[in-house]
mmCIF file of C-alpha atoms in Angstrom:
data_model
loop_
_atom_site.group_PDB
_atom_site.id
_atom_site.type_symbol
_atom_site.label_atom_id
_atom_site.label_comp_id
_atom_site.label_asym_id
_atom_site.label_seq_id
_atom_site.Cartn_x
_atom_site.Cartn_y
_atom_site.Cartn_z
ATOM 1 C CA MET A 1307 -26.999 -33.682 -2.945
ATOM 2 C CA ALA A 1308 -24.365 -31.837 -5.810
ATOM 3 C CA VAL A 1309 -20.346 -32.283 -5.797
ATOM 4 C CA LEU A 1310 -18.516 -29.277 -5.195
ATOM 5 C CA THR A 1311 -14.781 -29.375 -6.096
ATOM 6 C CA ILE A 1312 -11.999 -26.325 -4.218
ATOM 7 C CA GLY A 1313 -9.552 -25.944 -5.892
ATOM 8 C CA ILE A 1314 -7.052 -23.398 -3.525
ATOM 9 C CA PHE A 1315 -4.263 -21.633 -4.356
ATOM 10 C CA SER A 1316 -3.820 -18.623 -2.193
ATOM 11 C CA SER A 1317 -1.700 -19.369 1.002
ATOM 12 C CA LEU A 1318 -2.758 -19.138 4.579
ATOM 13 C CA VAL A 1319 -1.235 -15.896 5.754
ATOM 14 C CA GLY A 1320 -1.671 -13.137 3.384
ATOM 15 C CA SER A 1321 -5.054 -13.957 1.552
ATOM 16 C CA MET A 1322 -8.500 -14.488 3.162
ATOM 17 C CA THR A 1323 -9.185 -16.467 0.478
ATOM 18 C CA PRO A 1324 -8.464 -20.127 2.733
ATOM 19 C CA ASP A 1325 -11.049 -18.741 5.369
ATOM 20 C CA PHE A 1326 -13.608 -17.996 2.743
ATOM 21 C CA MET A 1327 -12.588 -21.698 1.561
ATOM 22 C CA PHE A 1328 -13.244 -23.195 5.241
ATOM 23 C CA LYS A 1329 -16.401 -21.144 5.382
ATOM 24 C CA LEU A 1330 -18.110 -22.074 1.913
ATOM 25 C CA SER A 1331 -17.447 -25.769 2.911
ATOM 26 C CA GLU A 1332 -18.543 -25.819 5.490
ATOM 27 C CA ALA A 1333 -21.587 -24.357 4.665
ATOM 28 C CA ALA A 1334 -22.134 -27.078 1.452
ATOM 29 C CA LEU A 1335 -21.757 -29.542 4.014
ATOM 30 C CA GLU A 1336 -24.275 -28.097 6.413
ATOM 31 C CA LYS A 1337 -26.456 -28.575 2.868
ATOM 32 C CA GLY A 1338 -26.180 -31.682 2.589
ATOM 33 C CA HIS A 1339 -23.177 -31.715 -0.582
ATOM 34 C CA LYS A 1340 -19.971 -33.399 -1.332
ATOM 35 C CA VAL A 1341 -17.289 -31.335 -0.548
ATOM 36 C CA ASN A 1342 -13.823 -32.272 -2.354
ATOM 37 C CA ILE A 1343 -10.835 -29.508 -1.612
ATOM 38 C CA TRP A 1344 -7.541 -29.433 -3.777
ATOM 39 C CA VAL A 1345 -4.750 -27.675 -2.252
ATOM 40 C CA SER A 1346 -2.070 -26.832 -4.556
ATOM 41 C CA GLY A 1347 0.763 -23.291 -5.272
ATOM 42 C CA ASN A 1348 1.874 -21.421 -1.925
ATOM 43 C CA ALA A 1349 -1.876 -22.847 -0.269
ATOM 44 C CA VAL A 1350 -0.232 -25.962 0.787
ATOM 45 C CA SER A 1351 0.722 -23.916 4.096
ATOM 46 C CA LEU A 1352 -2.916 -25.186 4.569
ATOM 47 C CA ILE A 1353 -1.597 -28.496 5.440
ATOM 48 C CA LYS A 1354 0.991 -28.072 7.924
ATOM 49 C CA ASN A 1355 0.847 -29.627 11.352
ATOM 50 C CA HIS A 1356 1.583 -28.108 14.492
ATOM 51 C CA GLN A 1357 0.428 -24.346 13.587
ATOM 52 C CA LYS A 1358 0.586 -21.687 16.411
ATOM 53 C CA HIS A 1359 -2.771 -20.023 16.243
ATOM 54 C CA LEU A 1360 -1.408 -16.315 16.856
ATOM 55 C CA LYS A 1361 -4.645 -14.123 16.862
ATOM 56 C CA ASP A 1362 -2.590 -11.542 13.933
ATOM 57 C CA TYR A 1363 -3.018 -14.332 11.333
ATOM 58 C CA SER A 1364 -5.156 -17.272 9.914
ATOM 59 C CA THR A 1365 -4.887 -20.782 10.709
ATOM 60 C CA GLY A 1366 -5.457 -23.644 8.549
ATOM 61 C CA GLU A 1367 -4.816 -26.713 10.669
ATOM 62 C CA LYS A 1368 -7.943 -26.749 13.085
ATOM 63 C CA PRO A 1369 -10.861 -26.061 10.168
ATOM 64 C CA LEU A 1370 -8.871 -28.453 7.742
ATOM 65 C CA ALA A 1371 -9.082 -31.340 10.058
ATOM 66 C CA ALA A 1372 -12.629 -30.666 10.979
ATOM 67 C CA LEU A 1373 -13.649 -30.780 7.508
ATOM 68 C CA ILE A 1374 -11.649 -33.681 6.664
ATOM 69 C CA GLN A 1375 -13.468 -35.421 9.900
ATOM 70 C CA LYS A 1376 -17.010 -34.482 8.583
ATOM 71 C CA GLY A 1377 -16.067 -36.376 5.177
ATOM 72 C CA VAL A 1378 -14.169 -33.692 2.912
ATOM 73 C CA GLU A 1379 -11.723 -35.221 0.741
ATOM 74 C CA VAL A 1380 -8.591 -32.803 0.908
ATOM 75 C CA CYS A 1381 -5.862 -33.143 -1.527
ATOM 76 C CA THR A 1382 -2.661 -31.616 -1.489
ATOM 77 C CA CYS A 1383 0.041 -30.870 -4.455
ATOM 78 C CA GLU A 1384 2.463 -33.608 -3.396
ATOM 79 C CA ALA A 1385 5.026 -31.610 -5.960
ATOM 80 C CA CYS A 1386 3.985 -28.317 -4.497
ATOM 81 C CA THR A 1387 4.275 -29.543 -0.756
ATOM 82 C CA LEU A 1388 7.763 -30.853 -1.278
ATOM 83 C CA ALA A 1389 9.261 -28.013 -2.599
ATOM 84 C CA ARG A 1390 8.352 -26.098 0.036
ATOM 85 C CA GLY A 1391 9.498 -28.462 2.789
ATOM 86 C CA ILE A 1392 6.608 -30.258 4.117
ATOM 87 C CA GLN A 1393 7.068 -33.911 4.165
ATOM 88 C CA LYS A 1394 4.418 -36.083 5.025
ATOM 89 C CA PRO A 1395 4.802 -36.854 8.451
ATOM 90 C CA ASP A 1396 4.188 -32.349 8.283
ATOM 91 C CA ALA A 1397 0.911 -32.821 7.495
ATOM 92 C CA VAL A 1398 -2.469 -32.804 9.265
ATOM 93 C CA GLU A 1399 -4.218 -36.540 9.682
ATOM 94 C CA GLY A 1400 -6.121 -37.529 6.324
ATOM 95 C CA VAL A 1401 -4.946 -35.153 3.937
ATOM 96 C CA GLN A 1402 -4.331 -37.356 1.125
ATOM 97 C CA TRP A 1403 -1.079 -37.097 -1.369
ATOM 98 C CA ASN A 1404 -1.587 -37.209 -5.606
ATOM 99 C CA ALA A 1405 -0.286 -35.084 -8.607
ATOM 100 C CA MET A 1406 -2.594 -32.700 -10.554
ATOM 101 C CA HIS A 1407 -4.671 -35.236 -11.975
ATOM 102 C CA TRP A 1408 -6.718 -35.943 -9.082
ATOM 103 C CA TYR A 1409 -8.083 -31.994 -9.115
ATOM 104 C CA LEU A 1410 -8.975 -32.977 -12.684
ATOM 105 C CA ALA A 1411 -10.254 -36.391 -12.155
ATOM 106 C CA LYS A 1412 -12.529 -34.326 -9.256
ATOM 107 C CA VAL A 1413 -13.551 -31.978 -11.586
ATOM 108 C CA HIS A 1414 -14.389 -34.483 -13.795
ATOM 109 C CA GLY A 1415 -17.059 -35.852 -11.499
ATOM 110 C CA SER A 1416 -18.517 -32.266 -9.819
ATOM 111 C CA ASP A 1417 -21.309 -30.357 -10.343
ATOM 112 C CA ARG A 1418 -19.776 -27.570 -9.625
ATOM 113 C CA VAL A 1419 -16.061 -26.327 -9.260
ATOM 114 C CA LEU A 1420 -14.761 -23.091 -7.267
ATOM 115 C CA HIS A 1421 -11.035 -22.389 -8.475
ATOM 116 C CA MET A 1422 -9.883 -19.748 -5.979
ATOM 117 C CA GLY A 1423 -6.362 -18.964 -7.789
ATOM 118 C CA GLY A 1424 -3.520 -17.711 -6.340
ATOM 119 C CA GLU A 1425 -1.382 -14.405 -5.656
ATOM 120 C CA MET B 539 -21.199 -37.311 -18.926
ATOM 121 C CA ALA B 540 -18.182 -39.464 -20.127
ATOM 122 C CA ASP B 541 -16.090 -36.023 -21.646
ATOM 123 C CA ILE B 542 -15.043 -33.064 -19.975
ATOM 124 C CA LYS B 543 -13.907 -29.872 -21.480
ATOM 125 C CA LEU B 544 -11.516 -27.779 -19.613
ATOM 126 C CA ALA B 545 -10.391 -24.041 -20.304
ATOM 127 C CA PHE B 546 -7.696 -23.187 -18.807
ATOM 128 C CA LEU B 547 -7.294 -19.193 -18.669
ATOM 129 C CA ILE B 548 -3.273 -18.341 -18.474
ATOM 130 C CA GLN B 549 -3.564 -14.973 -17.501
ATOM 131 C CA ARG B 550 -0.638 -14.101 -15.160
ATOM 132 C CA PRO B 551 2.689 -12.490 -16.296
ATOM 133 C CA PRO B 552 5.525 -15.450 -16.112
ATOM 134 C CA TYR B 553 7.505 -13.494 -12.572
ATOM 135 C CA LYS B 554 6.225 -12.963 -9.291
ATOM 136 C CA SER B 555 3.829 -15.643 -9.553
ATOM 137 C CA GLU B 556 3.842 -19.523 -10.190
ATOM 138 C CA ASN B 557 0.187 -19.692 -11.341
ATOM 139 C CA PRO B 558 1.047 -19.827 -14.914
ATOM 140 C CA LYS B 559 3.256 -22.774 -14.596
ATOM 141 C CA LEU B 560 0.589 -23.921 -12.344
ATOM 142 C CA GLY B 561 -1.572 -23.918 -15.022
ATOM 143 C CA LEU B 562 0.656 -25.561 -17.730
ATOM 144 C CA THR B 563 1.083 -28.286 -15.445
ATOM 145 C CA HIS B 564 -2.397 -29.230 -14.476
ATOM 146 C CA ALA B 565 -3.507 -28.991 -18.168
ATOM 147 C CA ILE B 566 -0.698 -31.166 -18.745
ATOM 148 C CA SER B 567 -1.990 -33.836 -16.353
ATOM 149 C CA TYR B 568 -4.927 -34.865 -18.157
ATOM 150 C CA GLN B 569 -2.303 -36.986 -19.961
ATOM 151 C CA THR B 570 -2.399 -39.226 -16.659
ATOM 152 C CA VAL B 571 -6.240 -38.365 -15.141
ATOM 153 C CA GLU B 572 -7.764 -41.900 -16.319
ATOM 154 C CA ILE B 573 -5.840 -43.545 -13.718
ATOM 155 C CA LEU B 574 -8.090 -42.199 -11.879
ATOM 156 C CA LEU B 575 -11.267 -42.242 -13.754
ATOM 157 C CA GLU B 576 -13.523 -44.992 -15.284
ATOM 158 C CA ASP B 577 -13.578 -46.719 -18.716
ATOM 159 C CA GLY B 578 -14.612 -44.139 -21.103
ATOM 160 C CA GLU B 579 -14.308 -41.399 -18.900
ATOM 161 C CA THR B 580 -12.119 -38.211 -20.477
ATOM 162 C CA VAL B 581 -10.852 -34.809 -19.784
ATOM 163 C CA THR B 582 -9.945 -32.818 -22.726
ATOM 164 C CA PRO B 583 -8.364 -29.422 -21.770
ATOM 165 C CA THR B 584 -8.025 -26.407 -23.713
ATOM 166 C CA VAL B 585 -4.752 -23.989 -22.674
ATOM 167 C CA CYS B 586 -6.385 -20.099 -23.657
ATOM 168 C CA VAL B 587 -3.521 -17.465 -22.800
ATOM 169 C CA VAL B 588 -4.554 -13.903 -22.185
ATOM 170 C CA GLY B 589 -3.746 -10.770 -20.983
ATOM 171 C CA GLU B 590 -0.307 -10.917 -19.626
ATOM 172 C CA GLY B 591 0.204 -14.492 -19.657
ATOM 173 C CA VAL B 592 0.820 -14.027 -23.627
ATOM 174 C CA LEU B 593 4.144 -12.904 -22.115
ATOM 175 C CA GLY B 594 5.276 -16.227 -21.300
ATOM 176 C CA CYS B 595 4.922 -17.174 -24.968
ATOM 177 C CA VAL B 596 8.217 -15.768 -25.779
ATOM 178 C CA LYS B 597 10.938 -17.866 -27.075
ATOM 179 C CA ASP B 598 14.682 -18.087 -25.766
ATOM 180 C CA GLN B 599 13.717 -17.221 -21.718
ATOM 181 C CA LYS B 600 16.862 -18.055 -19.573
ATOM 182 C CA ALA B 601 15.067 -19.136 -16.837
ATOM 183 C CA MET B 602 17.069 -22.580 -15.696
ATOM 184 C CA GLU B 603 20.403 -20.180 -16.823
ATOM 185 C CA LEU B 604 19.513 -17.541 -14.250
ATOM 186 C CA TYR B 605 17.333 -19.013 -11.999
ATOM 187 C CA GLY B 606 17.821 -22.715 -11.819
ATOM 188 C CA ILE B 607 13.975 -23.225 -13.172
ATOM 189 C CA THR B 608 11.525 -24.363 -15.613
ATOM 190 C CA SER B 609 10.878 -21.431 -17.560
ATOM 191 C CA THR B 610 7.250 -21.019 -18.776
ATOM 192 C CA GLU B 611 8.187 -21.714 -22.601
ATOM 193 C CA MET B 612 9.154 -24.641 -21.611
ATOM 194 C CA HIS B 613 6.105 -25.652 -20.070
ATOM 195 C CA VAL B 614 4.185 -24.216 -23.125
ATOM 196 C CA LYS B 615 6.356 -26.258 -25.226
ATOM 197 C CA SER B 616 5.544 -29.324 -22.916
ATOM 198 C CA CYS B 617 1.885 -28.383 -23.410
ATOM 199 C CA LEU B 618 2.482 -28.662 -27.384
ATOM 200 C CA LEU B 619 4.697 -32.097 -27.338
ATOM 201 C CA VAL B 620 1.150 -33.889 -25.722
ATOM 202 C CA ASP B 621 -0.827 -32.684 -27.588
ATOM 203 C CA LEU B 622 -2.642 -30.129 -26.026
ATOM 204 C CA ASP B 623 -4.488 -27.142 -28.151
ATOM 205 C CA VAL B 624 -2.612 -24.047 -26.866
ATOM 206 C CA LEU B 625 -4.636 -20.755 -28.190
ATOM 207 C CA VAL B 626 -3.008 -17.100 -27.668
ATOM 208 C CA CYS B 627 -5.139 -14.324 -27.984
ATOM 209 C CA LYS B 628 -4.037 -12.423 -30.705
ATOM 210 C CA GLU B 629 -5.120 -8.565 -29.574
ATOM 211 C CA ASP B 630 -2.739 -9.084 -26.279
ATOM 212 C CA LEU B 631 -0.078 -10.326 -28.740
ATOM 213 C CA ALA B 632 -0.293 -7.239 -30.338
ATOM 214 C CA ARG B 633 -0.511 -4.961 -27.501
ATOM 215 C CA PHE B 634 2.245 -6.546 -26.079
ATOM 216 C CA GLY B 635 4.252 -6.109 -29.445
ATOM 217 C CA ILE B 636 4.772 -10.085 -29.754
ATOM 218 C CA SER B 637 5.248 -11.028 -33.028
ATOM 219 C CA GLU B 638 4.282 -14.867 -34.161
ATOM 220 C CA ASP B 639 8.287 -15.370 -34.776
ATOM 221 C CA MET B 640 9.221 -14.220 -31.362
ATOM 222 C CA MET B 641 7.213 -17.715 -30.242
ATOM 223 C CA PRO B 642 8.263 -20.806 -29.064
ATOM 224 C CA ASP B 643 7.415 -24.318 -30.806
ATOM 225 C CA ALA B 644 8.148 -27.873 -30.152
ATOM 226 C CA GLU B 645 9.434 -29.103 -32.903
ATOM 227 C CA ASP B 646 12.468 -29.999 -31.506
ATOM 228 C CA MET B 647 10.672 -32.153 -29.188
ATOM 229 C CA GLY B 648 9.075 -33.467 -31.691
ATOM 230 C CA ALA B 649 5.435 -32.204 -31.491
ATOM 231 C CA ASP B 650 3.073 -31.878 -33.806
ATOM 232 C CA LYS B 651 1.076 -29.188 -32.451
ATOM 233 C CA THR B 652 2.044 -25.781 -32.875
ATOM 234 C CA ILE B 653 0.521 -22.149 -30.586
ATOM 235 C CA GLN B 654 -2.468 -20.974 -31.940
ATOM 236 C CA VAL B 655 -2.942 -17.179 -32.595
ATOM 237 C CA VAL B 656 -6.249 -16.338 -32.590
ATOM 238 C CA PRO B 657 -8.733 -13.666 -31.869
ATOM 239 C CA TYR B 658 -10.117 -13.612 -28.642
ATOM 240 C CA ALA B 659 -13.457 -14.088 -29.878
ATOM 241 C CA GLU B 660 -12.337 -17.767 -30.478
ATOM 242 C CA ILE B 661 -10.970 -18.116 -27.241
ATOM 243 C CA GLN B 662 -14.372 -16.971 -25.861
ATOM 244 C CA LYS B 663 -16.076 -19.190 -27.590
ATOM 245 C CA VAL B 664 -13.654 -22.257 -26.173
ATOM 246 C CA ILE B 665 -14.550 -20.658 -22.411
ATOM 247 C CA GLU B 666 -18.861 -21.075 -23.242
ATOM 248 C CA ASN B 667 -18.320 -24.578 -24.069
ATOM 249 C CA ALA B 668 -15.923 -25.345 -21.553
ATOM 250 C CA ASN B 669 -17.784 -27.276 -18.783
ATOM 251 C CA HIS B 670 -15.399 -25.639 -15.916
ATOM 252 C CA VAL B 671 -12.908 -22.603 -16.219
ATOM 253 C CA LEU B 672 -10.283 -22.738 -14.274
ATOM 254 C CA PHE B 673 -8.161 -19.299 -14.235
ATOM 255 C CA PHE B 674 -4.241 -19.035 -13.822
#
């Protein structure tokens, strides 16, 4: 089993990068790997609860919650998230809140790092 | 592995995107990462500024005055203050007409480090020697 850490910085709506990230994480889990996800920049929209899944837009809430249920550690950048008006009660259950050193620490313990940059 | 080398590649301009500042703040966070690591484990970041990213290395930016936000310049200075190596690509600086006297230092903040203007070949070596490369 390997450890994969993903840093995701792209917004949920307007980018297909988070959709790819969900599928890749799921595939890694199925192969028995450990997955960590760091959410930063505009990607913090992923962690908002009560998303309405309109068919024209990607949704992050359900796939994120499913990954957390399967043991994926998901952490959002507290500063990036609060700056966008998302408070802790607004987050999908199980999402961790921390500073950027969380990402660096997970990178330290990872076999592979996939850094998916923002816009 | 006790020490992990990270190359933070800053390649976006200091406008339209928060990426450059995010890259710099992620690099700066190495200062506190030890609270989440085991004894003896360290992270050593190197900031490499290339392409349009070099546009963020111009001094006297007025981001606070005009937009009420911290400038990319201030983030670069903070990197120097916390003893990060900041390498800026010489060829890209020449491409944008930026001379070394147009670049900031953090002497006023008490930093010992200064920006290092280096040929891209040297940045390439940093990338090759890094355990992970993070693109911003």
